Short mmCIF file of C-alpha atoms and ligand atoms in Angstrom, two decimals:
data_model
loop_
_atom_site.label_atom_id
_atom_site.label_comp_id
_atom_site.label_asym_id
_atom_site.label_seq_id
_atom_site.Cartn_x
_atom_site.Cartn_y
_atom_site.Cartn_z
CA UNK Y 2 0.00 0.00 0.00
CA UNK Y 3 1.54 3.57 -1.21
CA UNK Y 4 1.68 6.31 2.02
CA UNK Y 5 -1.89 7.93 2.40
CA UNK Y 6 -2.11 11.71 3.23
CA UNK Y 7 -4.83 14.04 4.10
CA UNK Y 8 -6.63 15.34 0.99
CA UNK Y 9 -6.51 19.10 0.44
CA UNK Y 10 -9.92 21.05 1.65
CA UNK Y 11 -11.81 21.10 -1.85
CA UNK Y 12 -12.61 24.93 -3.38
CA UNK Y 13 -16.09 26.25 -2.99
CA UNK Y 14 -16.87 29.85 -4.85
CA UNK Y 15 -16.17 32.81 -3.12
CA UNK Y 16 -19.76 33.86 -4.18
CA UNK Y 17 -21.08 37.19 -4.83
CA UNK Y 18 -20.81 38.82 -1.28
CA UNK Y 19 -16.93 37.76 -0.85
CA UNK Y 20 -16.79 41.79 -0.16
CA UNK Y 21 -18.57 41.08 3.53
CA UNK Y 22 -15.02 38.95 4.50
CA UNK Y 23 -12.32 40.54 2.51
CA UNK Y 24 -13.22 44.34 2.06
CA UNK Y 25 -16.23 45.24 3.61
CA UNK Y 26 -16.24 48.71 3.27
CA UNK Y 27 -16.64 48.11 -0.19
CA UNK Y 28 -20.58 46.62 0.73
CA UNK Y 29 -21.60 49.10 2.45
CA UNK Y 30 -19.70 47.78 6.00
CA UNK Y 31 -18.80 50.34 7.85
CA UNK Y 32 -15.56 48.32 9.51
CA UNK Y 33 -11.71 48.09 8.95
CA UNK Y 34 -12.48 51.54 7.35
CA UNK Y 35 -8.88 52.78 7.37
CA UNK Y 36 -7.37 49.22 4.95
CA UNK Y 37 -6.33 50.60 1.42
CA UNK Y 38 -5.31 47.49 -0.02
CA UNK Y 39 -5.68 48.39 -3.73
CA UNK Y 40 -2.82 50.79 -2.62
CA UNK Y 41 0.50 49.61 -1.79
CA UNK Y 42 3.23 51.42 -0.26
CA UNK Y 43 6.66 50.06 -1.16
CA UNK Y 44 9.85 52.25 -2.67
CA UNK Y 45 10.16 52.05 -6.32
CA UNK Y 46 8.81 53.78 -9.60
CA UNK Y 47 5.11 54.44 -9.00
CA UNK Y 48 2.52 52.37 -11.48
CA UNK Y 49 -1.29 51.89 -12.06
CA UNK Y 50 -3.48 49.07 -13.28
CA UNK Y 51 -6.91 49.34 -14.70
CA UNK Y 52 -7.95 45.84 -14.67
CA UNK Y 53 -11.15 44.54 -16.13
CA UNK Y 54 -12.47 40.65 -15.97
CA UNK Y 55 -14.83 39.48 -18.87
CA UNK Y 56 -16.69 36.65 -18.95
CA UNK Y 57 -17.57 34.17 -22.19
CA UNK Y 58 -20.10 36.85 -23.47
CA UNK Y 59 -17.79 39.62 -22.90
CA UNK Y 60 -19.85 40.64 -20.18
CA UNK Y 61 -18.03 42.48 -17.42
CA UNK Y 62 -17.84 40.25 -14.23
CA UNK Y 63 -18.46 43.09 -11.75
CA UNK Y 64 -18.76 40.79 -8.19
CA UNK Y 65 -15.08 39.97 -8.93
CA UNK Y 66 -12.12 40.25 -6.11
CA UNK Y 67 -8.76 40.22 -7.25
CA UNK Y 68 -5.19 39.61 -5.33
CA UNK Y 69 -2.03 40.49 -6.11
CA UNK Y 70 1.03 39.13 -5.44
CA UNK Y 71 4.52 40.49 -6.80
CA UNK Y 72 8.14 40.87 -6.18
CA UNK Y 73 9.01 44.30 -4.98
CA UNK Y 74 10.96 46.63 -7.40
CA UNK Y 75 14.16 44.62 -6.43
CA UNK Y 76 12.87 41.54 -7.57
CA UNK Y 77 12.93 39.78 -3.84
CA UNK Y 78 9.71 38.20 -2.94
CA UNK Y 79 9.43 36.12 0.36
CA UNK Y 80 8.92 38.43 3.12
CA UNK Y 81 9.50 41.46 0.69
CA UNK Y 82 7.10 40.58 -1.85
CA UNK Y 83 3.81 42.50 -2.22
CA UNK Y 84 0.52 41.80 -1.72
CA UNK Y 85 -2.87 43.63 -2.47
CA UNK Y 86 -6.72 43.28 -2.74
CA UNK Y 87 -8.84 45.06 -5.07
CA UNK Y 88 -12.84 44.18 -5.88
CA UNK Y 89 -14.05 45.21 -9.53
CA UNK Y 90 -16.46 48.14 -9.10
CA UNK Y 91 -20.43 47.26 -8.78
CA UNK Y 92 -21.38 49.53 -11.74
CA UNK Y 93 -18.71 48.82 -14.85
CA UNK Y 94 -16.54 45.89 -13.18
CA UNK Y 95 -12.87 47.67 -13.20
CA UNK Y 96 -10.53 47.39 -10.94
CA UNK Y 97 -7.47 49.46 -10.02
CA UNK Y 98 -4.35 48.93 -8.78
CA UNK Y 99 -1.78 51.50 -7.62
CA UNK Y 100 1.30 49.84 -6.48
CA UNK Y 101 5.59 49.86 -7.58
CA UNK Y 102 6.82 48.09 -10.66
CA UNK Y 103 8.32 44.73 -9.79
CA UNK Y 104 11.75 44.30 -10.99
CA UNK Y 105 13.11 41.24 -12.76
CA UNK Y 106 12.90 38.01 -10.77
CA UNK Y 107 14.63 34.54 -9.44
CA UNK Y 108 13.09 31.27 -11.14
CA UNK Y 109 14.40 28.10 -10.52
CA UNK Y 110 17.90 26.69 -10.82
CA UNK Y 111 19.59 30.15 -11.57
CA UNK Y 112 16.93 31.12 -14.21
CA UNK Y 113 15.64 34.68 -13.92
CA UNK Y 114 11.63 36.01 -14.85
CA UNK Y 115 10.56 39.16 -16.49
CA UNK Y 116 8.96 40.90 -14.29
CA UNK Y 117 5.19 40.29 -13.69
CA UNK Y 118 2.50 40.64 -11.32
CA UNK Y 119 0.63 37.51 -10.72
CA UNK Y 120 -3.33 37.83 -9.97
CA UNK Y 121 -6.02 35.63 -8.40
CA UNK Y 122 -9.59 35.89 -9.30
CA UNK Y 123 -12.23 35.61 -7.20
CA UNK Y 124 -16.07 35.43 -7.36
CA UNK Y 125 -19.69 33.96 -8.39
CA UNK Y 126 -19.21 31.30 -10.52
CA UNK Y 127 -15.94 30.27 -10.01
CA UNK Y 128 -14.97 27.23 -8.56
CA UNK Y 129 -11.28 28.15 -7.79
CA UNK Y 130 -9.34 30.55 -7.66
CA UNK Y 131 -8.05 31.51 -11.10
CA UNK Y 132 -4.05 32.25 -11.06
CA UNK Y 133 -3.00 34.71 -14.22
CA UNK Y 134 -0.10 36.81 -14.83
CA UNK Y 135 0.33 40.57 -16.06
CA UNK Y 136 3.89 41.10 -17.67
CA UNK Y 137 4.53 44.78 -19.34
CA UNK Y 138 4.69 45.46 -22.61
CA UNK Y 139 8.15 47.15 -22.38
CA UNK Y 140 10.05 44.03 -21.40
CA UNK Y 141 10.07 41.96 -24.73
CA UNK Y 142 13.91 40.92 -24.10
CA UNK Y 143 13.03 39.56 -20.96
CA UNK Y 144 9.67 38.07 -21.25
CA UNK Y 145 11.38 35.64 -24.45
CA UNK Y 146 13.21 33.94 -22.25
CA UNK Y 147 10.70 33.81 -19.80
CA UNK Y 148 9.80 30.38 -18.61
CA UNK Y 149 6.05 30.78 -17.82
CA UNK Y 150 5.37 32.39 -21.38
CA UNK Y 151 8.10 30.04 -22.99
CA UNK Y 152 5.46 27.26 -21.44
CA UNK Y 153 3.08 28.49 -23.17
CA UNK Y 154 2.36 26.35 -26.32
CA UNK Y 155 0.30 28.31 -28.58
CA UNK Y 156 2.18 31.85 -29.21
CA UNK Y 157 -0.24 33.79 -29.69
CA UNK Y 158 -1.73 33.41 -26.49
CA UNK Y 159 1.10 34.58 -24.77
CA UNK Y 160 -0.20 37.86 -25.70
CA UNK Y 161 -3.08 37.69 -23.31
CA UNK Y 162 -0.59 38.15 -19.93
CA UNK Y 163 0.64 41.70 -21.70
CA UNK Y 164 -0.85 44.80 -20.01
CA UNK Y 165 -1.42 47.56 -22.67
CA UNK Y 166 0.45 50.74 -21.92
CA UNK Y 167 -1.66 53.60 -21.24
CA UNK Y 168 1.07 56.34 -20.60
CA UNK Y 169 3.88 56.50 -18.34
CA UNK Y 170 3.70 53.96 -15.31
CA UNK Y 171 0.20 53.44 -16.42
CA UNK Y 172 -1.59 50.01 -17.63
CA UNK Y 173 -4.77 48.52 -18.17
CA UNK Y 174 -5.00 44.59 -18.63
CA UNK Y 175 -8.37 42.86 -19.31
CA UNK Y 176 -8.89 39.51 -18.24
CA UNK Y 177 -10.90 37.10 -20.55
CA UNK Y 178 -11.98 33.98 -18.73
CA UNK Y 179 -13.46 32.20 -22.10
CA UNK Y 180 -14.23 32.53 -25.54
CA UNK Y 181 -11.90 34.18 -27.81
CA UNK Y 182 -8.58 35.51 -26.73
CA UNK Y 183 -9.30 33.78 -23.81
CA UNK Y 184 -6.61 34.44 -21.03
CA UNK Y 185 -4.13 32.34 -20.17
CA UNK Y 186 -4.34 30.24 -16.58
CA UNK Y 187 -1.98 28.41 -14.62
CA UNK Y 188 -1.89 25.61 -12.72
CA UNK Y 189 1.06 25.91 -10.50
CA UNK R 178 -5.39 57.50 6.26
CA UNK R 179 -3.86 54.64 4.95
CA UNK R 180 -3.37 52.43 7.17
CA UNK R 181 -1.78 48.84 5.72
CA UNK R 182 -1.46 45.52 6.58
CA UNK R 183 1.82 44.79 7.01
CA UNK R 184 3.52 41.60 6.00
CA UNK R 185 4.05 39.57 9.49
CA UNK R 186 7.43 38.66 10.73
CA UNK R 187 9.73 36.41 8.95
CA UNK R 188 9.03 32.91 10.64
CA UNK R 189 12.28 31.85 11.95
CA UNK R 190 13.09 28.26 11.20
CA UNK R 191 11.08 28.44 7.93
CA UNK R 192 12.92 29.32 5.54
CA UNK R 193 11.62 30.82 1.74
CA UNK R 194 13.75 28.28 -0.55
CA UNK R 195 11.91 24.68 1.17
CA UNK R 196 10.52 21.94 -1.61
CA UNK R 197 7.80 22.18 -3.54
CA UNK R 198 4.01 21.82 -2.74
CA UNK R 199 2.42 18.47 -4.12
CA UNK R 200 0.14 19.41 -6.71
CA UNK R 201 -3.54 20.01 -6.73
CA UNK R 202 -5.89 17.44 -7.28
CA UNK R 203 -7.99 19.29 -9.45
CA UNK R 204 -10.51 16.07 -9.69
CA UNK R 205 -10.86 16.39 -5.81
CA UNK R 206 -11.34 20.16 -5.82
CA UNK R 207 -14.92 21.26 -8.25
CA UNK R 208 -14.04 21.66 -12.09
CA UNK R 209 -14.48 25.15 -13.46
CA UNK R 210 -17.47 24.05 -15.50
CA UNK R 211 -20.33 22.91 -13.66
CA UNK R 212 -23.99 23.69 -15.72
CA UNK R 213 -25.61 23.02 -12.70
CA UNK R 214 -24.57 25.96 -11.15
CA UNK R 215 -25.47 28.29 -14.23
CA UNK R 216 -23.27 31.42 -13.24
CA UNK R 217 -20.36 28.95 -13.88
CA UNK R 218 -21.07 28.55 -17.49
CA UNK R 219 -19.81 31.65 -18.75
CA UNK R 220 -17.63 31.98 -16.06
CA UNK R 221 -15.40 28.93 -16.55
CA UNK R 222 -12.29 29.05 -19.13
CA UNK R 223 -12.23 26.72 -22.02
CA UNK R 224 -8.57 25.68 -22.46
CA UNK R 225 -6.74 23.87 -20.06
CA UNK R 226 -4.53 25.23 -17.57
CA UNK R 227 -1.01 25.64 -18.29
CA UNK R 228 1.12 23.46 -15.57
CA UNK R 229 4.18 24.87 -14.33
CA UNK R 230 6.83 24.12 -12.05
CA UNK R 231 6.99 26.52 -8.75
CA UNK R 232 8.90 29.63 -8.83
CA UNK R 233 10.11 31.68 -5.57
CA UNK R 234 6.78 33.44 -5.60
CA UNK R 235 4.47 30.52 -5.65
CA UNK R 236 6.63 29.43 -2.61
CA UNK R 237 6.25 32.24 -0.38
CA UNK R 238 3.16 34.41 0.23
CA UNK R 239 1.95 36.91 1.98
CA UNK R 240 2.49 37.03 5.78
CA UNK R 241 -0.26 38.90 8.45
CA UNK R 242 0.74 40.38 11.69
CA UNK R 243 -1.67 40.07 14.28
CA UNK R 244 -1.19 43.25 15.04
CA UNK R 245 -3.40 43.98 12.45
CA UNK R 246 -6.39 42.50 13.82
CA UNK R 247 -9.17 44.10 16.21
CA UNK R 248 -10.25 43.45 19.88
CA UNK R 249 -13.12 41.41 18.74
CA UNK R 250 -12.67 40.22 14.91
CA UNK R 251 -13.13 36.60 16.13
CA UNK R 252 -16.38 37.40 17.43
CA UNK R 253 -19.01 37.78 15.38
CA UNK R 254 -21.49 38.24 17.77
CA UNK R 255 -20.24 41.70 18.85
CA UNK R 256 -17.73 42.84 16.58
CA UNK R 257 -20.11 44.95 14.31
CA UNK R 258 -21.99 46.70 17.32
CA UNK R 259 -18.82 47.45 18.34
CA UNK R 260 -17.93 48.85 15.47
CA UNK R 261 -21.04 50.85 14.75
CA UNK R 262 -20.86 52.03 18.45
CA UNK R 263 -24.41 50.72 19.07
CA UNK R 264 -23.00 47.69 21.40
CA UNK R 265 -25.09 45.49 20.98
CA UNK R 266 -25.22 41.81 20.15
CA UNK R 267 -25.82 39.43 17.03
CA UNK R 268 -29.60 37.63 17.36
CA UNK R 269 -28.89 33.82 16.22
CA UNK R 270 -27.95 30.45 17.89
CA UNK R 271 -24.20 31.21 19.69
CA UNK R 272 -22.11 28.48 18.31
CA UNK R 273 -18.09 28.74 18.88
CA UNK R 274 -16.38 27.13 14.87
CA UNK R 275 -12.68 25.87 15.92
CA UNK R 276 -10.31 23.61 14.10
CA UNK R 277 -7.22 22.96 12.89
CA UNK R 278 -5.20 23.75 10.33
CA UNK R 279 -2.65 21.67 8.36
CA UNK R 280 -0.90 20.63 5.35
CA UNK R 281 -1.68 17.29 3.69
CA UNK R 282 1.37 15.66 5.76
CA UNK R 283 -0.05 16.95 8.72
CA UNK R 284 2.33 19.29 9.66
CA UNK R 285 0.34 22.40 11.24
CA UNK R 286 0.02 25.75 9.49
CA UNK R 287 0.48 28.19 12.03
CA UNK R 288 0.14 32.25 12.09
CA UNK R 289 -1.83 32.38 9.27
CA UNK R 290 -4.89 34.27 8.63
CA UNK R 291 -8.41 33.49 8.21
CA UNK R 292 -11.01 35.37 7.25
CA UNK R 293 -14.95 34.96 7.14
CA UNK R 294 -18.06 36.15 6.07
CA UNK R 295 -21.65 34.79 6.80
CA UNK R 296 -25.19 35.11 6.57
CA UNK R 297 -27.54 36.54 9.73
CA UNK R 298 -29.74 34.09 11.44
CA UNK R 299 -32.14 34.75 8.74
CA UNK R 300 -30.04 34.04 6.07
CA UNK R 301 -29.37 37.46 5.17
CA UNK R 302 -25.96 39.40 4.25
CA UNK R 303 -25.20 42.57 4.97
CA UNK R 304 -24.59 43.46 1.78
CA UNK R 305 -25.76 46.47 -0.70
CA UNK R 306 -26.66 43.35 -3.43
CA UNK R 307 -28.18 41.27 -1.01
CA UNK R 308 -32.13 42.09 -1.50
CA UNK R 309 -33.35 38.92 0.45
CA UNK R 310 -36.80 39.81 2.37
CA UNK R 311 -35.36 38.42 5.42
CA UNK R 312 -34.64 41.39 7.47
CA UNK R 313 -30.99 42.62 8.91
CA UNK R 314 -30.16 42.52 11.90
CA UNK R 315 -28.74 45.70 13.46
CA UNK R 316 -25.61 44.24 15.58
CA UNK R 317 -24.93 41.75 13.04
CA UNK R 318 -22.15 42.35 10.16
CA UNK R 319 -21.07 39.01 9.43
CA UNK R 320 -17.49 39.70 8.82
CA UNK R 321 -14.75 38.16 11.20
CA UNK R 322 -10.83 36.84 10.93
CA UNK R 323 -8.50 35.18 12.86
CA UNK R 324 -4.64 34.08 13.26
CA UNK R 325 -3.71 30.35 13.95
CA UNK R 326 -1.66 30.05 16.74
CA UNK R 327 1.61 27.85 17.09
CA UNK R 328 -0.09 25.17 16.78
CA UNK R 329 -2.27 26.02 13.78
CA UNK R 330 -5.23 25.92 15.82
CA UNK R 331 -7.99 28.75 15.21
CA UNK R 332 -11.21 29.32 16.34
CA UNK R 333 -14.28 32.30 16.37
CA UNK R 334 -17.63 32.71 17.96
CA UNK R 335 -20.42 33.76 16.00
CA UNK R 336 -23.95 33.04 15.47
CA UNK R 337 -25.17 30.36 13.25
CA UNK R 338 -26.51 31.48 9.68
CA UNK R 339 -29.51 30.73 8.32
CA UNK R 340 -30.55 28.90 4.71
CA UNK R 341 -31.28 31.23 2.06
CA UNK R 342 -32.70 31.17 -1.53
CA UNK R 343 -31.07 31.91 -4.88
CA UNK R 344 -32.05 32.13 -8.16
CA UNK R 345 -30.70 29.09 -10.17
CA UNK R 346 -32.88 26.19 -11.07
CA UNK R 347 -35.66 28.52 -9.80
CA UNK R 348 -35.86 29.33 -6.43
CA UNK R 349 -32.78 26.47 -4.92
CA UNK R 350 -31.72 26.79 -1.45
CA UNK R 351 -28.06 27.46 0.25
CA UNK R 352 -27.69 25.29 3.38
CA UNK R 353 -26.73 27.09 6.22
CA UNK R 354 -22.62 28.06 5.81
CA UNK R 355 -19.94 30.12 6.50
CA UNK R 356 -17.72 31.19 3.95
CA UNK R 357 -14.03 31.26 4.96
CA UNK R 358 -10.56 32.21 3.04
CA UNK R 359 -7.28 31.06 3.97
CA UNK R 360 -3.80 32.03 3.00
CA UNK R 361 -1.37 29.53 3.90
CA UNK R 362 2.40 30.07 4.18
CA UNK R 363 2.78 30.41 0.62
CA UNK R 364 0.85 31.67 -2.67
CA UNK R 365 0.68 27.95 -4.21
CA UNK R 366 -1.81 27.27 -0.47
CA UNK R 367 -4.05 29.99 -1.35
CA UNK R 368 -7.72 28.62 -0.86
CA UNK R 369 -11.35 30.15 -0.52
CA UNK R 370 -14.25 27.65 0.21
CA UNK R 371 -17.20 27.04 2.74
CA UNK R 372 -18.20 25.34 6.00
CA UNK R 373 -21.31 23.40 6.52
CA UNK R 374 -23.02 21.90 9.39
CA UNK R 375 -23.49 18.62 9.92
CA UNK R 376 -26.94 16.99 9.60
CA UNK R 377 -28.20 20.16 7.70
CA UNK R 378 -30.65 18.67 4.75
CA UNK R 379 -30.15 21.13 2.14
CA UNK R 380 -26.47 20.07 1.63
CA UNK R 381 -27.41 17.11 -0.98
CA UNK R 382 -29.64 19.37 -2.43
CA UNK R 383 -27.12 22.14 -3.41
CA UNK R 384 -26.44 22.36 -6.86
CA UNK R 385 -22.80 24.73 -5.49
CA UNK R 386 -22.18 21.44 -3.07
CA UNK R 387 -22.53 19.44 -6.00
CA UNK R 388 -19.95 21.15 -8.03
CA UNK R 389 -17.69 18.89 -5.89
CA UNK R 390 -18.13 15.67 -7.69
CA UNK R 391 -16.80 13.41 -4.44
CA UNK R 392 -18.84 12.76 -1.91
CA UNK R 393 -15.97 12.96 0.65
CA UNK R 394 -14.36 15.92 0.10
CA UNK R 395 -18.01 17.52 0.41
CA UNK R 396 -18.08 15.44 3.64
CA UNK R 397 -14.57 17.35 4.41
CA UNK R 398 -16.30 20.59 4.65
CA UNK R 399 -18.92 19.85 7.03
CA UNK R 400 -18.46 21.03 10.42
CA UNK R 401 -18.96 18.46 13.13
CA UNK R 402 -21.02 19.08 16.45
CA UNK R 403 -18.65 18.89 19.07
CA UNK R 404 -19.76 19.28 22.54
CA UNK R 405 -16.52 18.59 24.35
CA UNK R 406 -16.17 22.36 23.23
CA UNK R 407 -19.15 23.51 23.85
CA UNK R 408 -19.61 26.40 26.69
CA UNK R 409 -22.27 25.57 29.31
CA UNK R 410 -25.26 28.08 29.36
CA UNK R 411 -23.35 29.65 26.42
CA UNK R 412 -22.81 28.33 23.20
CA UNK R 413 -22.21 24.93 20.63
CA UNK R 414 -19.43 24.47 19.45
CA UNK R 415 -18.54 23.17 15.66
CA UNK R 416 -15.26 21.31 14.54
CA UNK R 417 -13.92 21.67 10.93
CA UNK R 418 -10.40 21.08 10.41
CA UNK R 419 -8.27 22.59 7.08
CA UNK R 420 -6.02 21.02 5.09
CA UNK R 421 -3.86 22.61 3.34
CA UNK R 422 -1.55 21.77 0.08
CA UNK R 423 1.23 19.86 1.69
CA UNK R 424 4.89 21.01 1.29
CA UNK R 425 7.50 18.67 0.74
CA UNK R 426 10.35 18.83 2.37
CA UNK R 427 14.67 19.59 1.31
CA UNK R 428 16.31 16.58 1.21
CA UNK R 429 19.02 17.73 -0.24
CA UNK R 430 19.96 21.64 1.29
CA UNK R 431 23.08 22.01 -0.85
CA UNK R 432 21.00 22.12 -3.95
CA UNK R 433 19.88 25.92 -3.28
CA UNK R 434 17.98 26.35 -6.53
CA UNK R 435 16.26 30.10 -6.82
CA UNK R 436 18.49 31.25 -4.27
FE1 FE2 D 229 -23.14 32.46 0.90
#
């Protein structure tokens, strides 16, 4: 007989009032009033990311909350990396965050990563947690040797991790969940 | 003001560089398309997920000081009076929910935070979307967290929520839950789900149970009575223990890959 474990807790949806747990002001809750978490304060040159989520009908998904996780501007996660919370907005489903560019970091054995943000999505209808990425479209060099995008199979897909640059420092990234251009997911 | 969270304390003794997590089971955890829960439909991507290895970032996460947390954020009952200043209390069975939390070796998760978010006795949310008849209660929020301790142990008092409809197949019916997210140590242990109560009916008959297509892991998220906890002349007491995405350990500590 192999070695049994203990089976991971399953997933359940995070449903449509996941605000009530993880930013209630954002319901109407009038605690933790003073948490900014779409905001994060770390040194390093300044950015800002319009998110949207769309689902298979290109419908915004406006009950969404996303999490970020990135290395700091250094490239050092562990107890330096970077973590925020942001909830799409009830009427047209974006999402902002304001946070510090991450700079270019450790893979394994010696490999390095373009930098990135990596997001989890959150809400009604989904099962799990979906885990994307957000490179920047200024990092080509970096991003082909990449080994998350190299992973990726089908080129062109690639394409759906690359934020659009709106000006200086500033982004906006839409996430498809289905359908056409559909955005890429990992499993990790 | 802007107040943050800040990352908690580096735990000494754990260092960022250990093995890997096992993988999910994603036939143990629900797919991402399940038609009997319609929202999923159009929510649920159509290619497959791209596998890849663990990076630094997957195998840290972020860390929660519990300096961050109020007086009462473990206790439902009071914490929204409290914050409201009316100082009141929640109207609702008093149960205490405690457990454990581990990875799938066992090995407890400690210092790690939980948060949840429930329903009022009458199976309403405080929420501006929530447009149930049932009516709100005053001192009620339904918003709570907690820490593990050393031993990954948690536990929060609270009131127990009531069933509610939704609009699905018609008018189906949640059984009574609470929902509950859970970092983990690291990224790759990042999990959002729900506790039920045991011996509630309307747990076979949920079509966002069902999306679980084993019976047991459904039976893993059902809260067990458990009156050696209970408080006499106060409140029951519920067990659910968490298991975590086990991490496996360095054999070999000269091979300091990422570093
Ligand atoms: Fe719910």
């Amino acid at each position: 007989m192999p070695v049994e474990y203990r089976k991971e807790t399953p997933s359940q949806t995070a449903g449509p009032y996941v605000h009530i747990g993880t930013v209630p002001v954002a319901c109407g809750i009038a605690m933790r009033q003073n948490e900014r978490l779409d905001s994060i304060d770390a040194p390093g040159p300044r950015i800002v990311i319009e998110g949207l989520v769309l689902d298979g009908s290109g419908a915004p998904v406006k009950d969404a909350m996303i999490e970020l996780w990135q290395a700091d501007a250094q490239g050092r996660v562990g107890e330096h990396g970077l973590w925020g919370r942001a909830v799409a907005d009830f009427k047209d489903g974006r999402f902002f965050f304001h946070t510090v560019r991450p700079g270019t970091l450790p893979w394994r054995a010696g490999r390095m990563q373009a930098p990135h943000l990596t997001l989890t999505i959150f809400a009604r209808g989904i099962n799990i947690h979906l885990h994307t990425r957000v490179y920047f479209p200024e990092d080509a060099a970096a991003q082909a040797e990449d080994p998350a995008l190299n992973r990726i199979e089908q080129v062109e897909r690639r394409k759906t991790l690359i934020a659009e640059r709106l000006g200086d420092g500033q982004y906006r990234h839409v996430i498809r969940l289905q359908g056409d251009r559909e955005t890429v997911f990992f499993d990790m | 003001m802007n107040a943050k969270i800040q990352p908690g304390e580096n735990q000494p003794g754990r260092t960022a560089w250990q093995g890997d997590f096992v993988r999910r089971d994603r036939a143990w955890h629900p797919p991402a398309y399940t038609p009997g829960y319609k929202t999923s439909v159009l929510r649920s991507p159509n290619c497959a997920l791209i596998s890849l290895e663990q990076g630094p970032a997957e195998k840290t996460g972020p860390r929660f000081a519990r300096s961050m947390l109020h007086e009462f954020d473990n206790d439902l009952t009071i914490n929204y009076a409290r914050a409201t200043g009316s100082g009141g209390e929640a109207i609702g069975e008093r149960i205490i929910v405690h457990g454990r939390v581990t990875d799938e070796y066992g090995r407890p998760v400690p210092e790690t935070l939980i948060e949840v978010w429930q329903a009022n006795a009458g199976g309403r949310y405080r929420h501006v979307k929530d447009g149930y008849m049932a009516p709100l209660d005053p001192n009620f929020g339904g918003c709570g967290r907690v820490i593990t301790d050393a031993e990954g142990r948690y536990f929060f008092r609270t009131i127990k929520p009531g069933a509610y409809p939704w609009p699905n197949n018609g008018s189906d019916w949640r059984p009574a839950h609470i929902h509950f997210s859970i970092f983990g140590e690291a990224f790759a242990q990042r999990l959002v789900s729900q506790l039920y109560f045991e011996g509630d009916p309307l747990i076979p008959l949920c079509p966002i149970v069902n999306t679980i297509p084993d019976k047991r892991a459904i039976d893993s998220l059902v809260a067990r009575l458990d009156m050696g906890e209970m408080r006499p002349f106060d409140c029951l007491a519920y067990r659910l223990d968490i298991v975590l995405r086990g991490r496996q350990q360095t054999f070999f500590e000269n091979l300091t890959e990422g570093m």
